[in-house]
Each structure stands twice: as structure tokens, then as C-alpha cells.
Tab-separated table of C-alpha atoms in Angstrom:
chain	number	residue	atom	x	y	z
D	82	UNK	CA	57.198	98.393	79.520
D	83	UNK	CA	59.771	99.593	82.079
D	84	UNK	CA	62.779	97.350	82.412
D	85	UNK	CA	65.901	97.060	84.251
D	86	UNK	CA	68.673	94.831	83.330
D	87	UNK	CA	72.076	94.235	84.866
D	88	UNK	CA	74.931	92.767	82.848
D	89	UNK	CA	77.494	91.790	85.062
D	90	UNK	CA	81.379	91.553	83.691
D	91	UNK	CA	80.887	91.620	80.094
D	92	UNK	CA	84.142	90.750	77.892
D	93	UNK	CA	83.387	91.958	74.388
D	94	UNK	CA	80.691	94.180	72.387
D	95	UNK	CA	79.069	91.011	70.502
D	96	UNK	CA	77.345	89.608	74.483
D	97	UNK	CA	75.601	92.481	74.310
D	98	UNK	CA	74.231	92.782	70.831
D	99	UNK	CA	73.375	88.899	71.209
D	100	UNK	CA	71.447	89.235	74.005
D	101	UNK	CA	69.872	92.589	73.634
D	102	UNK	CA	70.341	93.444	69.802
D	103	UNK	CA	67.983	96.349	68.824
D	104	UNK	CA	67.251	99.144	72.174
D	105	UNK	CA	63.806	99.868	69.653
D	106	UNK	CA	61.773	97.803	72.288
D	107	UNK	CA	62.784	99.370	75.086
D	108	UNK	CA	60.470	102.462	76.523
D	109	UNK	CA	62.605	105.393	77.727
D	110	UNK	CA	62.531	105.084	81.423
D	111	UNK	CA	64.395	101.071	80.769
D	112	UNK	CA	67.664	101.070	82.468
D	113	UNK	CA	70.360	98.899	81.495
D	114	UNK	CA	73.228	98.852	84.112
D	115	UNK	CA	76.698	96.845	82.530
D	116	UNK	CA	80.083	96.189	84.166
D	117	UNK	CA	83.107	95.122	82.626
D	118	UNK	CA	86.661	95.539	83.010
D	119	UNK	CA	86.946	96.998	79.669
D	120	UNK	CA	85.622	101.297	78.848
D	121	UNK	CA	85.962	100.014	75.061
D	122	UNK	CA	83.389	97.862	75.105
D	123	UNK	CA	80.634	100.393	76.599
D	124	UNK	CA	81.752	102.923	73.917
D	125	UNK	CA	81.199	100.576	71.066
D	126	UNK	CA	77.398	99.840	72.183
D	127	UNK	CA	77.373	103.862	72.266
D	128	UNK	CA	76.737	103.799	75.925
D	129	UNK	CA	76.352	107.599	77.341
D	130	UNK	CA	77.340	107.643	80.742
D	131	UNK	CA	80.656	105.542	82.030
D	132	UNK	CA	80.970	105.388	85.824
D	133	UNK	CA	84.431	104.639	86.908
D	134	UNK	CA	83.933	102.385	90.289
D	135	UNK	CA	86.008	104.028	93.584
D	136	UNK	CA	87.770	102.353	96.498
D	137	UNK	CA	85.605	101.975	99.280
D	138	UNK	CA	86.261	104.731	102.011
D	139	UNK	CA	87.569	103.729	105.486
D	140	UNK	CA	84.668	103.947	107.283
D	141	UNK	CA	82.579	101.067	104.313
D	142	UNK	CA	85.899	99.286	103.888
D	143	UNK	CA	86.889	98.287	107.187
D	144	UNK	CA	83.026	97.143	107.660
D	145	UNK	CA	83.069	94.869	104.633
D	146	UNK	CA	86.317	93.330	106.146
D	147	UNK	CA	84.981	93.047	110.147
D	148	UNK	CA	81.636	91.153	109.065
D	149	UNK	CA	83.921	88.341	106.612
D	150	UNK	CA	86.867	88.416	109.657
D	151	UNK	CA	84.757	88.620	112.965
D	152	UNK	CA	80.582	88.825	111.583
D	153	UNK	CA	80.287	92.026	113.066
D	154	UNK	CA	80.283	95.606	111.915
D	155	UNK	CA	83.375	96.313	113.578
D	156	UNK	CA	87.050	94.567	114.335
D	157	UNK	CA	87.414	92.329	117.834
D	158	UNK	CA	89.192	93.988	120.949
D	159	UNK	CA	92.630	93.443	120.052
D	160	UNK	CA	93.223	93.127	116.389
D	161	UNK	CA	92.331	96.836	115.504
D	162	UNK	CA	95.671	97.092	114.841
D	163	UNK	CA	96.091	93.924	113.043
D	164	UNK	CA	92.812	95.202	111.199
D	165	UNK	CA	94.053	98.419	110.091
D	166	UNK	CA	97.155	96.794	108.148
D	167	UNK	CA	94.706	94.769	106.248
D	168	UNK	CA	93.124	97.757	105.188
D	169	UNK	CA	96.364	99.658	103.965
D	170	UNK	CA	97.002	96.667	101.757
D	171	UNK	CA	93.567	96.610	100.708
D	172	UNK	CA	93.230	100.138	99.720
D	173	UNK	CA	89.249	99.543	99.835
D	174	UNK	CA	89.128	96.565	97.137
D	175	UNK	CA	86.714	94.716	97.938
D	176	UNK	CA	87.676	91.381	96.581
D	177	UNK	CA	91.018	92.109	98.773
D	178	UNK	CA	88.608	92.685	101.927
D	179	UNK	CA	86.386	89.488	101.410
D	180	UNK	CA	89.155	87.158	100.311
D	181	UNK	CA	91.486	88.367	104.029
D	182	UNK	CA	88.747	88.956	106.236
D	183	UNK	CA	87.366	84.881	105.242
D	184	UNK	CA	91.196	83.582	105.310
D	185	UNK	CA	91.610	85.088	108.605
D	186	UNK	CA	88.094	84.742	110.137
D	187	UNK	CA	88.883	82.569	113.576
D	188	UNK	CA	92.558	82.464	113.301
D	189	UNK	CA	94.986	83.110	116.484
D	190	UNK	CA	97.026	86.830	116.587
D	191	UNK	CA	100.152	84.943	115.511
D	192	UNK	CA	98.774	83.740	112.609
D	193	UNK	CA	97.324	87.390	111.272
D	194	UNK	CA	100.817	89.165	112.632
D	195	UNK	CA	102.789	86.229	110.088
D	196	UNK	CA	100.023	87.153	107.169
D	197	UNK	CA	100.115	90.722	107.386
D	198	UNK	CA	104.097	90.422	107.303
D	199	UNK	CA	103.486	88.067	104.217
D	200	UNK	CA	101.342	90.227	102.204
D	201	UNK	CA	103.992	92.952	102.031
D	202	UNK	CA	105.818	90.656	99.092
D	203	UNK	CA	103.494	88.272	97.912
D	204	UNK	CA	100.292	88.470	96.885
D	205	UNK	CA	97.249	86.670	98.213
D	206	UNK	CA	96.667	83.465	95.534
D	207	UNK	CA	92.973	84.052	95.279
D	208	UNK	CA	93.231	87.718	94.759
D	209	UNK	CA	95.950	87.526	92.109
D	210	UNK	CA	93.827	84.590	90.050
D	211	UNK	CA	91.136	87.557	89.901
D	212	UNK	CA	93.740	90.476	89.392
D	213	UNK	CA	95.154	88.537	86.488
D	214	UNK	CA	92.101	88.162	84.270
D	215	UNK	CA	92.396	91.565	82.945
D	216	UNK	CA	96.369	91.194	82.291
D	217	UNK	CA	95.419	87.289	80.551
D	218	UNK	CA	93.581	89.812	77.889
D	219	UNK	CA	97.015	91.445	77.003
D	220	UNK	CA	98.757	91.004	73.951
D	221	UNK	CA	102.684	90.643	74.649
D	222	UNK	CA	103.483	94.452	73.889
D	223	UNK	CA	100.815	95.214	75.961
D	224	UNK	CA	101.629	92.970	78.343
D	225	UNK	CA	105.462	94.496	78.260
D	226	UNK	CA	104.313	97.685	79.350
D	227	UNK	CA	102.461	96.863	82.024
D	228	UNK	CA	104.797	94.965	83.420
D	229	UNK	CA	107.508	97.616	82.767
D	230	UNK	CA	105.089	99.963	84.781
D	231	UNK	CA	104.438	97.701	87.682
D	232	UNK	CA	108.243	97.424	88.036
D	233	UNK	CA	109.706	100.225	87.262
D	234	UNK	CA	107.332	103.200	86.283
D	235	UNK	CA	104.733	103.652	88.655
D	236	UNK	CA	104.626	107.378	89.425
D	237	UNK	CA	107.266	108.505	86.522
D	238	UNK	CA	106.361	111.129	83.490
D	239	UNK	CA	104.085	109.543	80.934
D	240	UNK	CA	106.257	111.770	78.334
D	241	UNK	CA	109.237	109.874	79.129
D	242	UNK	CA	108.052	106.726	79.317
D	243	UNK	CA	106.657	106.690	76.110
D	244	UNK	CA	109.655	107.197	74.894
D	245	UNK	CA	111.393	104.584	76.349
D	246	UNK	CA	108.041	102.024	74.864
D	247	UNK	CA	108.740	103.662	71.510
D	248	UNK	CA	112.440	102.382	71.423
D	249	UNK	CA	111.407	99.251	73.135
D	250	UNK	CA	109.112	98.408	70.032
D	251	UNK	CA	106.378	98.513	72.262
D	252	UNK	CA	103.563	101.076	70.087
D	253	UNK	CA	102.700	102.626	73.264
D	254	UNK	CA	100.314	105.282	71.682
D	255	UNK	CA	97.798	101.939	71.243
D	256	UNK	CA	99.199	100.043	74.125
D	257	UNK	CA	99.093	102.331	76.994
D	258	UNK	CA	95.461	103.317	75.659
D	259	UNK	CA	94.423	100.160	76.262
D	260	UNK	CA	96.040	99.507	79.741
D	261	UNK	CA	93.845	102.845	80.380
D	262	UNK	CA	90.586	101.361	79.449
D	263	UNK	CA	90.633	98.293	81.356
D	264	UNK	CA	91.769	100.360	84.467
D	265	UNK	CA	95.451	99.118	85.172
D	266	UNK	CA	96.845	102.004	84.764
D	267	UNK	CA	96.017	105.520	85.179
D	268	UNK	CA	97.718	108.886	84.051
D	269	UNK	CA	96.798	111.834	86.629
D	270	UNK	CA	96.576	115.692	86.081
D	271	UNK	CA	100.347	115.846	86.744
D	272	UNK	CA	100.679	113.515	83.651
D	273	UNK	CA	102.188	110.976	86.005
D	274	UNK	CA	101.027	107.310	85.616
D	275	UNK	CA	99.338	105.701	88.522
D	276	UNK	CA	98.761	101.941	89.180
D	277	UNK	CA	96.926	100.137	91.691
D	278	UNK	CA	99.676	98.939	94.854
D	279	UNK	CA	97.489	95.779	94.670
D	280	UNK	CA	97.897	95.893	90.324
D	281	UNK	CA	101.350	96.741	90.746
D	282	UNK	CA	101.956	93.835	92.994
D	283	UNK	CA	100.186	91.485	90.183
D	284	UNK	CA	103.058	92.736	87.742
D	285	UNK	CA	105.426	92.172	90.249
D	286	UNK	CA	104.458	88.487	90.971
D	287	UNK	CA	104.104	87.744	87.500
D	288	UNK	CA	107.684	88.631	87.021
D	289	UNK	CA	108.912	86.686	90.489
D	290	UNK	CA	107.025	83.181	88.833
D	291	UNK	CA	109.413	83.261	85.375
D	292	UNK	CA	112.559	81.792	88.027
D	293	UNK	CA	112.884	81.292	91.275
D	294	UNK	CA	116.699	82.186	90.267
D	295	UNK	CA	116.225	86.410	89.955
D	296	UNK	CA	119.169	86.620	87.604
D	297	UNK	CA	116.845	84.284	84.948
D	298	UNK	CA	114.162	86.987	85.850
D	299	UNK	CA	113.195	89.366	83.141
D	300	UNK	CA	113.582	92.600	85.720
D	301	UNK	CA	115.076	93.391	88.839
D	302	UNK	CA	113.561	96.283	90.651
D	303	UNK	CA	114.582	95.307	94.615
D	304	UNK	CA	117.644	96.426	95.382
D	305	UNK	CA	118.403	93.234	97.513
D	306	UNK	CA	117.604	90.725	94.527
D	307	UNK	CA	119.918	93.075	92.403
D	308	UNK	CA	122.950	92.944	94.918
D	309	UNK	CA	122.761	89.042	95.025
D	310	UNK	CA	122.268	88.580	91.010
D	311	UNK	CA	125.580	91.151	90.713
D	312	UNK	CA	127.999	89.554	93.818
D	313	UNK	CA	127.461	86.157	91.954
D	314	UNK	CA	128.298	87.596	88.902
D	315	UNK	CA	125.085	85.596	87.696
D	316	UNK	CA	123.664	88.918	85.725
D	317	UNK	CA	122.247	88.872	82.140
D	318	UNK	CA	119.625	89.621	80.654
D	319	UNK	CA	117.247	91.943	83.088
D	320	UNK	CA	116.078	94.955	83.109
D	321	UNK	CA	117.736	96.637	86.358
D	322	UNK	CA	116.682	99.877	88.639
D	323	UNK	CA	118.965	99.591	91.485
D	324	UNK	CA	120.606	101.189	94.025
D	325	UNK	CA	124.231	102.299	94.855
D	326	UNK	CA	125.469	98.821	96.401
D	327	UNK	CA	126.633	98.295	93.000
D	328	UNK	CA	130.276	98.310	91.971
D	329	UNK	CA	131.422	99.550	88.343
D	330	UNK	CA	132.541	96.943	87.186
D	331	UNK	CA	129.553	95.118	86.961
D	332	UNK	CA	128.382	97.548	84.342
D	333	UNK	CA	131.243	95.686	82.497
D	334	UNK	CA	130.007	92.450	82.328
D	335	UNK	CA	128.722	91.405	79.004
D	336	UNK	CA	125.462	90.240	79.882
D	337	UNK	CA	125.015	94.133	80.759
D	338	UNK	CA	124.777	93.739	76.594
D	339	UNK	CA	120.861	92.850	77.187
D	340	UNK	CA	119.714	95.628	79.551
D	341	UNK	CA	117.373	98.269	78.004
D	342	UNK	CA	116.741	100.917	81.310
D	343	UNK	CA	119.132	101.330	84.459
D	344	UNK	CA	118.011	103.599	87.617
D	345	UNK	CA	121.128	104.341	89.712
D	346	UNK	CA	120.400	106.487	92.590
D	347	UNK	CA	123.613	108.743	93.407
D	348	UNK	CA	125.928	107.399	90.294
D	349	UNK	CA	129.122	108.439	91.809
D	350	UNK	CA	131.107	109.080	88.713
D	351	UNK	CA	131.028	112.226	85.602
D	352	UNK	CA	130.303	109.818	83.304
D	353	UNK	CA	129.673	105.785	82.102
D	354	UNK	CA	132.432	103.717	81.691
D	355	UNK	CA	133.811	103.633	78.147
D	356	UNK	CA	133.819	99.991	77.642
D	357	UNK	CA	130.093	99.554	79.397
D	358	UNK	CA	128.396	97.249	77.161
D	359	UNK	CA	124.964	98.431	76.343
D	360	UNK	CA	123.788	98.017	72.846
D	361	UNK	CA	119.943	97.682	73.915
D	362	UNK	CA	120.267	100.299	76.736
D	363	UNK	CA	117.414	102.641	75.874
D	364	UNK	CA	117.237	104.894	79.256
D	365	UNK	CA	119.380	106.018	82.030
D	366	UNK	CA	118.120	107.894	85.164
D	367	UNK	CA	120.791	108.737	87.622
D	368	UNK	CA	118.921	110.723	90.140
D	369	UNK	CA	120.964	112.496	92.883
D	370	UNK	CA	124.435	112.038	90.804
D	371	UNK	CA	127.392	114.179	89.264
D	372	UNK	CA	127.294	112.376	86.068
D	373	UNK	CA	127.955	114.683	83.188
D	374	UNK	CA	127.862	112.906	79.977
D	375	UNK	CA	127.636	108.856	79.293
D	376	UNK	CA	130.955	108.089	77.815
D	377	UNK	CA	134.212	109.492	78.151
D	378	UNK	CA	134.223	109.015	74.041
D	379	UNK	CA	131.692	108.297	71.301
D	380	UNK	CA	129.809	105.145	71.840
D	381	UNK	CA	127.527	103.753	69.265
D	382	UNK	CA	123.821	102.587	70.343
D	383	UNK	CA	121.816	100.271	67.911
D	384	UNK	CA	120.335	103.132	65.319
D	385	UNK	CA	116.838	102.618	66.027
D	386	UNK	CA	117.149	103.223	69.704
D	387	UNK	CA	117.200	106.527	71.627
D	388	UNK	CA	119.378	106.460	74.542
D	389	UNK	CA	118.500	109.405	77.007
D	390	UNK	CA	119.962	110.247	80.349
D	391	UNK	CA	118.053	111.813	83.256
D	392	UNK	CA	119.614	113.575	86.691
């Protein structure tokens, strides 16, 4: 008997056995076709051939969007524009592409020029409910690192970085495996790691919905939610990669105490200042900057941290 079967989003290895449970009765031309969000599943059922899905090109993507936003092959006079922002956010998801084209489908210019705007910092609610199935399946170290990547590491060297998730506690030899598998993250042939703008937006939202307040936030990342949390002196417990609007003396400030990695672009002294309080600071990157050493004299991190500095 010749068979085809599709299972669609499978979670774990034991939906497949149940259903299925010996191959014996299946003839050698069967197919069996499975998606799932997770590589470690197919592997334990001893599946041969993983396909990795792609973005849909241009020329598919910005079809799938004109036939939910206009029920046509192609955009309306007028809102190619318009249409061609919704496909750089997109970046050929097609979840992303279905959800915009139906919100927008019969809605005035105004109203696509104010949602375009809007999806630069927040993320559409019906695409982020989907997005954040896969990160629900986290444990909390595992959850830590992707939401340490989303924030801060997108595009750094996966060398370094797992060396800042080994001083965090985080087992990132097991951890970042995983975030591989279910497709969050990537590492490419540079040995850079990758993520998703629309993934990397998840991670950022997820961190925006602990406070409305950023300084009870558990990062900072934007340099303009930085500069407010530091002129208010409201600072204390988040992870920071900021810019150079900051002044010294906020690296004073003992709620500095809790900060574990600090990104200052163009650093403009030779070194730290000697009564910076950082017991938890694990990694420094001070791109663009004259900074020669991190203290003027010996300072003492907790012993089972590393703390590195990077020009």
C-alpha cells in the first residue's frame, strides 16, 4: 500500500510513535512528511532527511501579502511603497504577510503610513502570540540566552559569547544547542550568531512587558531608554549596552553592583574608574575607545566570574 501522511507541528517524539508506532507496515514508496519547530524531535524518530524551511523570495512574498491586503496578485496603485515596507519587516514570513496584509486589507493610506511607523518598535500581537510558542518551551537558562541574544548579541562571535553564558551560569554548550534546533538562533560560517529581526523583536518585547518603568527592566539595549533610566538616577539592576551620552559617574552608582555586560561605544577614558562597582560585571566591549586597562589598581571580581574587555 502506498501512503502519504502529513504531520503538521509536532511537539515531542512520543505523537509520533503513538500514532504511527512500528514503519514495518509501510511499503517503501510511503512518504511521511512532519513539521515541527523542534530538529530534535525528527532525529529521535531517526528521520533521514531534515529540510530547513526558507523565507519566501520577493517576488512569492509580496504575492502572499497583495491577495490578504488587496485580493489580487499584486499591491493597489499607490501603496507600492507602503507595500514594500511591509515586506522589509516581514522578511518573507509568512504568518507576518497574512496577519498585515488581513489587518490592513481596506484601510485608508493614513492608517498603513501610522502601522508601518508602529511596527518598527512593537510587534504585531497576533504574530508575537505565534512567535512565542517556541520561546514558552524554554527553560529559564535557556530562556536567558535568548533573550541576551535578542538584546544584545545578534551578530557578535559565538566564541565570546559563550563565554560570557559560561560566567552567567547559563550551560550554554546545552542551551545554545537547543535555541539551534528549534530555529531561533543561528550561527553562520563566520561563526557569528544570527537571529530572525522578527525573533529578535519577540526577545525584545518580552523584555519591554516586565515594566513599563525601563529602569525595573531586566536590559537596556536603546540608547534613549538608557539615557532616561541614568539622568533619573533610577538605574539598578539591568543589563546595559549603551552609547556615549553617558556620564562617569553613573558607572558609580551602586546599583551598577548588578550589571553583568556593558557596551560603550567610544569610552573616552584609559581605563574604568577605580571605585566602579561591578561585582557581577562579566564583559566589557568598548569599541572605538582608548581604554587601556579596567582599573587604575587591582579590583577584585566574584572568583567564579571571568571579566574580559574587548576594543
Amino acid at each position: 500500500m502506498k501512503v502519504l501522511i502529513v504531520f503538521d507541528d509536532v511537539t515531542c517524539f512520543s505523537q509520533i510513535e503513538s500514532l504511527i508506532g512500528s514503519l514495518d507496515w509501510l511499503t517503501p514508496v510511503s512518504r511521511i512528511i512532519i513539521t515541527t519547530r523542534n530538529k530534535q524531535v525528527l532525529r529521535n524518530w531517526g528521520v533521514r532527511k531534515i529540510y530547513e524551511m526558507k523565507a519566501l523570495e520577493y517576488h512569492h512574498a509580496i504575492r502572499l501579502f497583495s491577495r490578504h491586503a488587496f485580493k489580487q496578485n499584486h499591491p493597489d496603485v499607490g501603496y507600492e511603497e507602503l507595500s514594500c515596507k511591509v515586506m522589509k519587516y516581514a522578511q518573507g514570513v509568512p504568518l507576518a504577510l497574512k496577519v498585515l496584509g488581513c489587518f490592513l486589507h481596506k484601510r485608508e493610506k493614513e492608517v498603513w503610513e501610522s502601522a508601518t511607523d508602529k511596527l518598527q518598535r512593537i510587534l504585531y500581537p497576533s504574530i508575537l502570540e505565534v512567535l512565542k510558542i517556541s520561546y514558552d518551551s524554554l527553560d529559564d537558562k535557556e530562556k536567558n540566552i535568548f533573550l541576551d541574544v535578542a538584546c544584545f548579541f545578534q551578530g557578535e562571535d559565538v566564541d565570546l559569547v559563550m563565554k560570557f553564558f559560561n560566567a552567567s551560569g547559563f550551560y550554554p554548550e546545552i542551551g545554545m544547542s537547543v535555541l539551534v534546533d528549534k530555529s531561533l538562533i543561528a550561527i553562520d560560517s563566520h561563526k557569528k550568531i544570527t537571529m530572525h529581526d522578527l525573533l529578535q523583536e519577540l526577545g525584545r518585547e518580552i523584555v519591554r512587558q516586565e515594566s513599563i518603568d525601563p529602569a525595573n527592566r531586566s536590559r537596556l539595549w536603546h540608547h534613549e531608554d538608557i539615557y532616561e533610566v541614568l539622568t533619573y538616577n533610577t538605574f539598578y539592576r539591568s543589563s546595559v549596552n549603551g552609547k556615549n551620552k553617558c556620564k562617569i559617574s553613573y558607572l558609580q552608582d551602586p546599583g551598577f553592583a548588578e550589571v553583568k555586560y556593558l557596551h560603550w561605544y567610544g569610552y573616552p577614558l584609559k581605563s574604568l574608574p577605580s571605585n566602579l562597582s561591578a561585582k557581577k560585571l562579566v564583559l566589557v566591549e568598548v569599541p572605538d575607545s582608548d581604554i587601556e586597562r579596567l582599573w587604575h589598581c587591582v579590583k577584585v571580581c566574584i572568583s567564579y566570574y571571568t571579566c574580559g574587555i574587548f576594543q
